Amino acid sequence: MAAYLYSVQMAQASAPTAANLTTSNSMPHEEIVRRTQQEYALEMWGAGYFHVNAEGHIVVSPLGPGSRELDLYKIVNEALDLGLSLPMLVRFQDILRHRVQQINEAFRLAIQELNYAGQYRGVFPIKVNQLREVVEEVISAGAEYHFGLEVGSKPELFAALALHRDPESLLICNGYKDEAFIRMALLGRKLGKKVILVVEKLEELLTIIPLSEAMQVNPMIGIRVRLTTRGAGKWALSGGEDAKFGLSTADVLEACRLLENHGMRDNFRLLHFHIGSQVPDISILRKAVREGARYYAKIRKLGFDKLNYLDVGGGLGIDYDGSRSMTENSTNYTLQEYARSVVSHIRDICAEEGVSVPDIVSESGRAAVAHHSVLILDVFGFIEKTRTRTSDIIQIDEIQRGQNSSTVEKYVRELRSMLSTLNKKNRREYFHNANEIKEDVESRFNVGIIDLHEKAAIETLYWLLAEAIVRSYDQAKTVPDEVKALRASLAAQFLCNFSIFQSLIDHWGLGQLFPIVPIHRLSEPTSYRGTLVDITCDSDGRISRFVSGEDKVNPTLALHHPQGKPYYLGIFLMGAYQDIMGDMHNLFGRVNEAHIFLDEDEPEGYYIEETIPAATIAKVLEDVQYDSSFLVREMKEQIDKLIKEDHLRPNEGMKLLEAYEKGLQDNTYLRFHCDSSTFNSDKI
Ligand code: PLP
């Protein structure tokens, strides 16, 4: 039965609808660039790392604008040939290196230009991405700048102590601490590392002081001050007077008194603040730096002469939507402006107060790692609202021939007439008329006076008319809000093989935008405007806000008809927080990974250094206490019982058990083969 208008099509084998599909043909490169810019704002958020080539593929320049381009589509195919499957996270280790160098060089330049007497000693907060390969690459790229690490928990400290080797670079311990945490940090001091214990609440000092005496360690102590300046955007609560971390002014003075009383004045080495991540507005950052620098200077004037680091925390933002504005998903400043602002404000306040300038520490996580990874998804089907079948038309004809209730017959005639006489003058009036008809039919259906066939016929005609109305605005300069909303509700839903809860948690939880672009076929016109849905069994598992060159944020994304072939989308700027914060909803677990390195000796200019297979079903089940041998035993017991009762042949039973055991080692995500059989709603 062709009941409702939604149809599910397998991407691999479905036919495009006449209404939706534009024929594919290639375009000149400038036109490809223009369209990619218009639809996806690629060059705006790409920061010089991502472009589109003449083949319509996304290319990556890991060393920034003008550097060698790697074809992302080819890389993905090579990783698939190596046995990985989708979804897949592609990491560009050279982008990581480049970002770390850029941050350090920005401060180096600002210090030089502003004649700043101190140095820059940045650290990477490993909570932003703890993957060993990421942290190792950051350390290696930052070695010449003595770039250090920041940790916020015991496990992070254990990892950092092992990886941190440079006695000149800092290892900063933030977050609440217990005795074991403090003991381990002091052990790092014994190894000659510059480990700084940042006091987040006064009581911590009461453990640090006796423990360092007992361990005979000269501790480096930092204090986090709670500024009155608050951040802005989604992470604003990390700063301001209500922040959960940091000492009030009175507590800072109490900490100073405690240190003095224990003869530990010289152990107070660093003053820290952090007003939140992704601060969109430079004026807020400047205000915070001025306030922090004032605290620093005043404490120095109390006689804490060894206090020589001022740590401005994280917050350096990323322009996720490419709008260069002070909106939540963007920033109104560049990296260089940020570095200059930090350096100049600290210099000026110190000059005003007559104290020597500190070495500057920043804890930029997002800005260091966001760009380096791209999540690749495959589209395996889509749900369309206006796919009309022959059977629908026959049904509508029958209704019009008068075999049904007269009201429905009248509505069918009216809707058909509107469809055939629609023009620019009457389109909004027709839209309102059609809405009224649809509402009336819904009420009649709810009280039981029309049947399913009648309802289906009216809805078919309504959506056809809606689509025609939306299309009539295609070239219009202004589109009324109600038509924009209609356009969004007509959007096809593209089914993508991934979990938002695992891979895009900040989009789900905070509505953060990540740019999404097909990584190939950009030389062909798109056929659809669609939203994306994931494979979790949750209605929240969808994306319906997209970065766009036209509207900044668009409820739909321009997409191609998959035409029976693999169709890959890239979600960009994924390297910060997303990898690590993803949860286990539906037990999908970690995705496949490919790590890419530039290499001039390779014909394509790169090689895939490492591939990390995704979590297996056995692994994710183990994480929630289902041991594989327990599961197999339970299955075997049930199978044996059925065999004994003659409900199952022994041969069949053993095959079943074998399939279960083998399946446990399989990937948690879906697997599709291009030649798989067609599935669409006409067949149900
Ligand atoms: N430092 C601290 C104390 C943080 O809490 C955070 C994250 O919120 C960071 C640094 C990293 O911030 P961002 O990723 O904005 O650079």
XYZ file of C-alpha atoms and ligand atoms in Angstrom:
700
model
C 0.000 0.000 0.000
C 1.339 3.429 -0.878
C 0.212 5.021 2.322
C 2.180 8.059 3.421
C 4.498 10.173 1.398
C 7.765 9.256 3.031
C 9.742 6.796 1.045
C 12.965 5.140 2.036
C 15.472 4.621 -0.713
C 18.715 2.753 -0.602
C 21.387 5.124 -1.784
C 23.012 2.304 -3.722
C 20.276 1.607 -6.172
C 17.419 4.071 -6.052
C 16.315 6.152 -8.966
C 16.235 9.929 -8.679
C 12.865 11.629 -8.811
C 12.259 13.931 -11.702
C 11.339 16.799 -9.434
C 14.494 16.646 -7.386
C 17.301 15.634 -9.655
C 19.356 17.910 -11.846
C 21.493 16.159 -14.420
C 25.120 15.879 -13.423
C 27.685 17.652 -15.520
C 31.129 19.002 -14.816
C 31.883 22.670 -14.202
C 34.940 24.867 -14.633
C 37.141 25.033 -11.520
C 36.227 28.652 -10.675
C 32.559 27.690 -10.711
C 33.246 24.696 -8.446
C 35.092 26.981 -6.022
C 32.295 29.561 -6.128
C 29.563 27.021 -5.472
C 31.489 25.257 -2.716
C 31.990 28.610 -1.108
C 28.328 29.553 -1.472
C 26.925 26.258 -0.197
C 29.481 25.279 2.448
C 31.605 28.424 3.144
C 34.665 26.183 2.654
C 37.331 28.878 2.306
C 35.903 30.855 5.240
C 36.342 28.198 7.934
C 39.029 26.162 6.150
C 41.831 28.383 7.515
C 43.854 27.628 4.378
C 43.912 23.870 5.104
C 40.914 22.802 3.021
C 40.071 23.570 -0.627
C 38.272 22.034 -3.582
C 40.166 20.881 -6.700
C 39.144 20.799 -10.360
C 37.893 17.218 -9.977
C 35.431 18.414 -7.346
C 37.268 16.646 -4.505
C 38.158 18.231 -1.182
C 41.917 18.624 -0.915
C 43.916 19.212 2.242
C 47.015 21.435 2.536
C 48.431 20.268 5.873
C 51.042 23.021 5.981
C 48.577 25.815 5.349
C 47.735 28.003 2.356
C 49.780 27.377 -0.768
C 51.341 24.144 0.512
C 51.057 20.725 -1.116
C 47.481 19.513 -1.565
C 46.398 15.971 -0.684
C 43.209 14.576 -2.201
C 40.969 13.583 0.705
C 38.745 11.360 -1.430
C 41.772 9.359 -2.599
C 43.080 9.062 0.954
C 39.761 7.653 2.126
C 39.707 5.115 -0.698
C 43.257 4.070 0.114
C 42.362 3.622 3.792
C 39.348 1.525 2.733
C 41.665 -0.605 0.592
C 43.818 -1.112 3.680
C 40.830 -2.710 5.366
C 39.318 0.158 7.352
C 35.617 0.826 7.034
C 33.396 3.859 7.522
C 32.812 5.943 9.571
C 36.478 6.864 9.676
C 38.410 9.616 11.366
C 41.240 10.910 9.182
C 43.960 12.661 11.163
C 46.444 14.959 9.490
C 49.440 14.876 11.795
C 51.104 17.673 9.802
C 48.163 20.014 10.474
C 48.696 19.357 14.170
C 52.368 20.268 13.863
C 51.525 23.334 11.842
C 48.957 24.569 14.371
C 51.324 24.132 17.317
C 54.024 26.014 15.413
C 51.563 28.758 14.445
C 50.512 29.353 18.054
C 54.120 29.526 19.238
C 55.201 31.705 16.329
C 52.290 34.096 16.922
C 53.486 34.684 20.487
C 57.121 34.839 19.387
C 56.261 37.558 16.884
C 54.096 39.511 19.330
C 56.847 39.374 21.981
C 59.402 40.585 19.453
C 57.240 43.370 18.014
C 56.103 44.628 21.408
C 59.580 44.414 22.968
C 58.247 42.183 25.703
C 60.910 41.232 28.210
C 59.502 37.805 29.081
C 59.049 34.566 27.141
C 56.116 32.446 25.977
C 55.784 29.002 27.549
C 52.581 27.488 26.166
C 51.102 24.171 27.258
C 48.696 21.777 25.569
C 45.694 20.838 27.743
C 45.495 17.136 27.032
C 41.830 16.863 27.958
C 41.087 18.393 24.552
C 42.453 15.264 22.892
C 44.298 12.659 24.941
C 45.067 10.250 22.093
C 48.724 9.306 22.494
C 49.543 9.963 18.846
C 48.070 13.467 19.171
C 49.907 14.330 22.392
C 53.205 12.942 21.060
C 52.885 14.965 17.872
C 52.103 18.138 19.824
C 55.138 17.591 22.066
C 57.401 16.917 19.106
C 56.152 19.959 17.141
C 56.468 22.171 20.219
C 59.925 20.939 21.283
C 61.841 23.916 19.903
C 59.505 26.274 21.810
C 59.576 24.270 25.079
C 55.855 23.745 24.688
C 54.515 21.782 27.663
C 51.400 19.947 28.850
C 48.442 20.704 31.077
C 46.463 18.028 32.928
C 43.217 18.140 34.867
C 42.967 14.678 36.398
C 45.061 11.824 37.806
C 44.939 9.637 34.678
C 45.989 12.617 32.560
C 48.877 13.274 34.950
C 50.033 9.652 34.689
C 50.050 9.909 30.892
C 51.738 13.317 30.884
C 54.510 12.351 33.340
C 55.533 9.536 31.024
C 55.460 11.573 27.804
C 56.903 14.850 29.129
C 60.722 14.894 28.764
C 61.833 18.521 28.378
C 62.982 19.975 31.750
C 62.466 23.483 30.369
C 58.802 23.008 29.478
C 55.980 23.182 32.004
C 53.651 20.455 33.207
C 50.698 22.252 34.747
C 48.272 20.411 37.031
C 44.816 21.968 37.128
C 41.569 20.524 38.495
C 40.680 19.398 42.022
C 43.363 17.260 43.607
C 43.568 14.622 46.295
C 46.654 13.455 48.125
C 47.531 10.831 45.504
C 47.324 13.420 42.715
C 49.587 15.810 44.644
C 52.029 13.031 45.554
C 52.372 12.018 41.902
C 52.932 15.629 40.822
C 55.636 16.027 43.476
C 57.246 12.860 42.197
C 57.478 14.641 38.850
C 59.402 17.448 40.613
C 61.825 14.835 41.944
C 62.475 13.849 38.324
C 63.518 17.439 37.615
C 60.352 18.400 35.738
C 58.748 21.816 36.058
C 55.498 20.426 37.435
C 53.254 23.198 38.736
C 50.452 22.333 41.137
C 47.708 24.896 40.578
C 45.600 25.384 43.684
C 41.904 25.368 42.748
C 40.645 25.547 46.330
C 42.425 26.599 49.484
C 42.314 23.165 51.151
C 44.655 21.791 48.483
C 47.407 23.979 49.853
C 46.941 22.317 53.240
C 47.904 19.005 51.610
C 50.625 20.354 49.304
C 52.588 22.065 52.091
C 53.023 19.092 54.487
C 53.396 16.549 51.690
C 56.201 18.417 49.977
C 57.941 18.797 53.339
C 57.569 15.076 53.988
C 58.760 14.160 50.486
C 61.513 16.789 50.660
C 60.447 18.311 47.404
C 60.601 21.967 46.479
C 57.138 22.395 44.960
C 56.179 24.832 42.219
C 52.823 26.218 43.247
C 50.267 28.029 41.139
C 47.026 29.663 42.178
C 43.945 29.902 40.050
C 42.184 33.165 40.600
C 38.468 33.580 40.024
C 38.167 36.661 37.841
C 35.038 38.758 37.703
C 35.339 38.793 33.913
C 33.131 36.101 32.409
C 33.622 34.452 29.056
C 30.856 34.429 26.477
C 29.198 31.766 24.361
C 28.580 28.161 25.297
C 31.365 27.797 27.875
C 30.898 31.096 29.726
C 30.248 29.415 33.090
C 33.954 28.506 33.470
C 34.650 32.118 34.411
C 33.091 34.848 36.526
C 32.431 34.991 40.241
C 30.177 31.895 40.143
C 32.783 29.694 38.480
C 33.340 26.323 40.120
C 37.132 26.641 40.146
C 39.499 29.244 41.485
C 40.110 31.331 44.575
C 38.355 34.556 45.483
C 40.516 37.600 46.254
C 40.230 36.931 49.999
C 41.262 33.290 49.471
C 44.236 34.353 47.334
C 45.415 36.535 50.230
C 44.879 33.673 52.654
C 46.940 31.393 50.394
C 49.712 34.007 50.348
C 49.629 34.170 54.142
C 49.780 30.363 54.449
C 52.779 30.182 52.121
C 54.546 32.953 53.979
C 53.916 31.296 57.335
C 55.539 28.105 56.059
C 58.510 29.908 54.578
C 57.297 29.045 51.103
C 56.981 32.526 49.599
C 59.338 31.536 46.766
C 57.307 28.496 45.860
C 54.430 30.605 44.531
C 55.433 30.564 40.852
C 52.338 30.875 38.677
C 49.060 32.750 38.627
C 46.334 31.166 36.529
C 42.892 32.047 35.232
C 40.574 30.532 32.641
C 37.316 32.176 31.583
C 35.975 29.390 29.360
C 36.565 27.795 26.006
C 35.767 29.269 22.561
C 35.566 32.914 23.604
C 34.057 34.591 20.532
C 34.859 38.216 21.352
C 38.403 39.582 21.685
C 37.261 42.406 23.943
C 36.278 39.854 26.609
C 39.654 38.149 26.372
C 41.422 41.503 26.673
C 39.387 42.408 29.722
C 40.245 39.086 31.374
C 43.967 39.490 30.596
C 43.961 42.985 32.111
C 42.223 41.743 35.244
C 44.557 38.731 35.552
C 47.646 40.879 34.973
C 46.480 43.268 37.683
C 46.244 40.375 40.167
C 49.708 39.259 39.113
C 51.203 42.713 39.616
C 49.521 43.270 42.987
C 50.702 39.879 44.286
C 54.236 40.605 43.071
C 54.079 43.835 45.026
C 53.263 41.846 48.173
C 56.815 40.521 47.882
C 56.248 37.292 45.928
C 59.266 37.939 43.740
C 59.557 34.414 42.352
C 56.045 34.558 40.894
C 57.126 34.615 37.275
C 54.437 32.880 35.195
C 51.061 34.310 34.260
C 48.813 31.626 32.780
C 45.938 33.032 30.707
C 44.231 29.635 30.320
C 42.398 28.498 27.173
C 39.606 30.202 25.289
C 41.332 30.991 21.990
C 38.464 30.227 19.619
C 37.983 28.631 16.209
C 35.892 30.093 13.409
C 33.646 27.046 12.935
C 31.105 28.781 10.723
C 33.540 31.046 8.900
C 31.540 34.182 9.703
C 34.413 35.958 11.508
C 31.896 37.329 13.937
C 31.492 37.329 17.701
C 28.731 34.737 17.514
C 28.963 31.430 19.394
C 30.420 29.383 16.550
C 32.914 31.955 15.441
C 35.512 34.492 16.585
C 35.966 38.162 15.717
C 39.786 37.947 15.990
C 42.757 36.107 14.526
C 45.425 34.088 16.303
C 47.914 36.923 15.830
C 45.504 39.488 17.285
C 44.972 37.196 20.259
C 48.714 36.851 20.893
C 49.295 40.596 20.517
C 46.419 41.389 22.872
C 47.705 39.037 25.582
C 51.283 40.289 25.335
C 50.477 43.999 25.106
C 47.988 44.062 27.984
C 50.287 42.172 30.334
C 53.187 44.457 29.364
C 51.135 47.632 29.903
C 49.681 46.625 33.268
C 53.099 45.552 34.555
C 54.571 48.882 33.414
C 51.771 50.774 35.151
C 52.343 48.837 38.380
C 56.135 48.961 38.119
C 56.755 45.187 38.312
C 58.740 42.937 35.973
C 56.766 41.112 33.357
C 56.064 37.377 33.748
C 56.671 34.606 31.256
C 53.351 34.065 29.543
C 51.610 30.695 29.592
C 48.527 29.887 27.556
C 46.573 26.643 27.492
C 45.129 26.673 23.986
C 43.607 23.291 23.238
C 40.890 23.813 20.687
C 43.028 26.130 18.587
C 45.852 23.582 18.529
C 43.943 20.472 17.516
C 40.505 21.269 16.054
C 41.624 21.431 12.421
C 43.628 18.242 12.240
C 40.878 15.647 11.972
C 37.986 15.015 9.622
C 35.244 12.465 10.183
C 34.187 10.682 6.998
C 30.683 9.243 6.803
C 28.920 7.260 4.134
C 25.339 7.971 3.164
C 23.425 4.704 2.915
C 19.950 5.874 2.081
C 17.536 8.743 2.210
C 13.979 9.488 3.116
C 12.128 11.799 0.776
C 8.877 13.564 1.449
C 7.569 14.064 -2.055
C 8.183 10.858 -3.892
C 4.971 10.120 -5.747
C 4.244 6.633 -7.027
C 1.939 5.625 -9.861
C -0.293 3.960 -7.303
C -0.748 7.322 -5.537
C -1.928 8.961 -8.748
C -4.406 6.151 -9.491
C -5.778 6.564 -5.987
C -6.174 10.316 -6.428
C -7.894 9.823 -9.809
C -10.349 7.440 -8.204
C -11.174 9.952 -5.485
C -11.707 12.637 -8.067
C -14.075 10.368 -9.967
C -16.360 10.702 -6.983
C -16.261 7.379 -5.174
C -15.389 9.031 -1.860
C -16.805 11.620 0.525
C -17.683 14.813 -1.275
C -15.460 17.061 0.875
C -12.337 15.079 0.065
C -13.328 15.011 -3.608
C -13.698 18.789 -3.519
C -10.310 19.189 -1.816
C -8.623 16.941 -4.371
C -10.078 19.043 -7.178
C -8.984 22.273 -5.477
C -5.430 21.090 -4.814
C -5.053 19.808 -8.378
C -6.332 23.066 -9.744
C -3.865 25.013 -7.563
C -1.053 22.786 -8.816
C -1.859 23.522 -12.434
C -2.407 27.268 -12.065
C 0.337 28.162 -9.561
C 2.218 31.387 -10.363
C 4.200 34.134 -8.586
C 1.099 36.154 -7.812
C -1.015 33.445 -6.242
C 1.674 31.242 -4.619
C 1.310 32.528 -1.048
C -2.490 32.546 -1.176
C -2.409 28.969 -2.510
C -0.051 27.999 0.275
C -2.465 29.320 2.907
C -5.432 27.615 1.204
C -3.581 24.323 1.060
C -2.655 24.586 4.753
C -6.307 25.025 5.615
C -7.275 21.974 3.593
C -4.566 19.860 5.199
C -5.608 20.925 8.701
C -9.268 20.195 7.988
C -8.427 16.751 6.622
C -6.342 16.017 9.725
C -9.278 16.924 11.999
C -11.671 14.829 9.919
C -9.292 11.879 10.073
C -8.990 12.237 13.847
C -12.759 11.998 14.314
C -12.910 9.028 11.950
C -14.843 10.427 9.007
C -12.223 9.941 6.321
C -10.110 6.885 5.587
C -6.411 6.276 5.058
C -6.609 6.400 1.239
C -8.296 9.787 1.319
C -5.798 11.165 3.798
C -2.909 9.845 1.701
C -4.291 11.446 -1.444
C -4.653 14.883 0.158
C -1.173 14.698 1.673
C 0.349 13.643 -1.650
C -1.182 16.634 -3.389
C -0.339 18.990 -0.524
C 3.362 18.109 -0.586
C 3.515 18.294 -4.376
C 2.059 21.789 -4.188
C 4.409 22.694 -1.320
C 7.379 21.561 -3.368
C 6.222 23.592 -6.381
C 5.799 26.673 -4.162
C 9.271 26.277 -2.661
C 10.807 25.798 -6.118
C 9.083 28.954 -7.366
C 11.265 30.864 -4.833
C 14.539 29.304 -6.058
C 15.863 32.470 -7.658
C 14.015 34.921 -5.375
C 16.059 37.571 -3.544
C 13.911 37.403 -0.445
C 12.108 34.312 0.774
C 9.296 34.671 3.350
C 9.946 32.897 6.653
C 6.976 30.554 6.191
C 8.399 29.417 2.847
C 11.837 28.940 4.418
C 10.214 26.747 7.068
C 8.382 24.822 4.356
C 11.648 24.319 2.475
C 13.222 22.883 5.614
C 10.313 20.551 6.247
C 10.489 19.301 2.649
C 14.135 18.403 3.049
C 15.144 14.843 2.381
C 16.686 13.001 5.331
C 20.027 11.459 4.418
C 20.801 8.366 6.466
C 24.429 8.375 7.567
C 26.445 5.577 9.102
C 27.598 7.167 12.376
C 26.464 8.108 15.874
C 26.103 11.751 16.862
C 26.457 10.709 20.493
C 29.828 9.110 19.815
C 31.318 11.478 17.249
C 29.616 14.866 17.525
C 28.626 15.256 21.138
C 28.949 19.060 21.256
C 26.493 19.360 18.383
C 23.996 17.191 20.204
C 24.531 18.695 23.655
C 25.355 22.321 22.924
C 24.238 22.902 19.351
C 27.805 23.632 18.264
C 28.197 23.786 14.506
C 30.757 21.761 12.578
C 31.217 22.352 8.850
C 29.965 19.447 6.713
C 30.783 18.997 3.017
C 30.630 16.110 0.508
C 34.295 15.260 -0.100
C 33.754 14.451 -3.786
C 31.312 15.206 -6.653
C 31.566 18.943 -5.967
C 31.966 19.448 -9.722
C 28.367 18.302 -10.137
C 25.284 20.302 -9.244
C 23.581 19.064 -6.101
C 20.115 17.568 -6.348
C 18.729 17.884 -2.859
C 18.574 19.967 0.246
C 18.695 17.523 3.096
C 19.214 16.984 6.789
C 21.395 14.184 8.185
C 20.235 11.417 10.489
C 22.471 8.918 12.258
C 21.989 5.222 12.983
C 21.165 5.488 16.678
C 17.630 4.675 17.687
C 17.147 8.178 19.043
C 15.228 10.980 17.383
C 17.929 13.393 18.635
C 20.410 11.640 16.389
C 20.151 14.165 13.585
C 21.816 17.265 12.196
C 19.588 20.048 10.958
C 21.835 23.101 11.313
C 24.597 23.556 8.805
C 27.369 26.029 8.075
C 26.544 27.778 4.819
C 28.106 30.568 2.794
C 24.725 32.126 2.082
C 22.898 32.190 5.385
C 25.647 31.463 7.942
C 23.407 28.745 9.379
C 21.100 26.794 7.126
C 18.538 24.175 8.219
C 19.473 21.992 5.239
C 22.623 20.949 3.386
C 23.065 20.831 -0.404
C 23.599 17.171 -1.314
C 23.890 14.935 -4.372
C 21.828 11.927 -5.309
C 24.048 8.971 -4.389
C 23.122 7.253 -7.692
C 23.909 3.793 -6.498
C 27.510 4.613 -5.625
C 29.350 5.362 -2.375
C 28.712 8.940 -1.310
C 31.012 10.372 1.359
C 30.523 13.387 3.581
C 33.253 15.004 5.667
C 32.610 16.605 9.046
C 35.471 19.041 9.593
C 37.258 20.715 12.550
C 36.616 17.632 14.664
C 39.949 17.366 16.496
C 39.041 19.127 19.747
C 36.955 17.474 22.481
C 34.717 15.382 20.159
C 36.951 12.285 20.070
C 37.128 11.992 23.763
C 33.759 13.186 24.967
C 31.669 10.924 22.750
C 29.518 8.519 24.714
C 28.500 4.916 24.267
C 24.843 5.491 23.427
C 23.681 2.385 21.537
C 27.172 0.968 22.110
C 28.668 2.123 18.833
C 32.068 3.021 20.263
C 35.169 4.450 18.621
C 35.303 4.790 14.853
C 38.107 3.655 12.513
C 41.114 5.941 12.232
C 43.742 6.662 9.604
C 46.764 8.847 10.422
C 48.217 10.703 7.451
C 51.773 12.059 7.157
C 53.204 14.235 4.418
C 56.079 12.595 2.536
C 57.616 14.131 -0.570
C 59.118 10.758 -1.565
C 55.689 9.205 -1.981
C 54.041 9.616 -5.412
C 50.884 11.132 -3.870
C 52.872 13.214 -1.368
C 51.684 11.347 1.742
C 51.520 7.974 3.419
C 49.110 6.399 5.869
C 51.288 5.810 8.887
C 48.808 4.044 11.058
C 45.306 2.667 10.955
C 43.362 2.013 14.137
C 40.387 -0.295 13.687
C 37.074 0.704 15.244
C 35.786 -0.915 18.428
C 34.460 -4.442 17.992
C 31.081 -5.547 19.337
C 32.928 -7.687 21.916
C 34.956 -4.672 23.081
C 32.022 -2.304 23.619
C 30.099 -5.068 25.393
C 33.071 -5.762 27.640
C 33.027 -2.088 28.676
C 29.552 -2.621 30.112
C 30.490 -5.877 31.843
C 29.483 -8.456 29.231
C 32.420 -10.767 28.991
C 32.532 -12.519 25.578
C 32.990 -16.010 27.045
C 29.984 -15.445 29.320
C 27.868 -14.373 26.336
C 28.940 -17.352 24.217
C 28.250 -19.732 27.115
C 24.755 -18.314 27.575
C 24.039 -18.661 23.843
C 25.378 -22.212 23.775
C 23.135 -23.225 26.658
C 20.045 -21.999 24.795
C 21.097 -23.667 21.552
C 21.880 -26.985 23.283
C 18.459 -26.965 24.897
C 16.717 -26.427 21.544
C 18.795 -29.236 19.991
C 17.896 -31.571 22.843
C 14.218 -30.751 22.393
C 14.502 -31.442 18.653
C 13.633 -27.854 17.726
C 17.001 -27.297 16.070
C 19.268 -29.633 14.093
C 22.734 -29.973 15.710
C 24.416 -28.809 12.520
C 22.258 -25.717 12.361
C 22.796 -25.038 16.057
C 26.574 -25.144 15.702
C 26.474 -22.809 12.704
C 24.363 -20.385 14.692
C 26.821 -20.415 17.574
C 29.733 -19.949 15.190
C 28.015 -16.940 13.582
C 27.409 -15.429 17.014
C 31.024 -15.881 18.084
C 32.365 -14.505 14.816
C 29.909 -11.586 14.927
C 31.261 -10.505 18.309
C 34.538 -9.618 16.575
C 32.774 -7.499 13.984
C 32.566 -3.702 13.731
C 29.769 -1.987 15.666
C 28.829 0.316 12.759
C 26.838 -0.742 9.715
C 28.517 -2.211 6.668
C 27.190 -1.634 3.188
C 28.238 -3.107 -0.101
C 27.503 -1.223 -3.273
C 25.944 -4.226 -4.918
C 23.581 -4.925 -2.040
C 19.948 -5.430 -2.840
C 17.578 -2.556 -3.279
C 15.263 -1.545 -0.525
C 12.483 0.921 -0.925
C 9.055 1.422 0.476
C 7.306 0.273 -2.705
C 8.535 -3.191 -1.903
C 7.183 -3.335 1.625
N 42.583 25.232 30.477
C 41.547 24.943 31.269
C 41.714 25.078 32.747
C 40.341 24.521 30.736
O 39.315 24.229 31.546
C 40.228 24.410 29.326
C 38.973 24.019 28.681
O 37.925 24.502 28.933
C 41.343 24.704 28.534
C 42.498 25.128 29.131
C 41.303 24.598 27.032
O 40.526 25.583 26.487
P 40.486 25.814 24.911
O 40.227 24.501 24.289
O 39.419 26.817 24.727
O 41.797 26.344 24.489
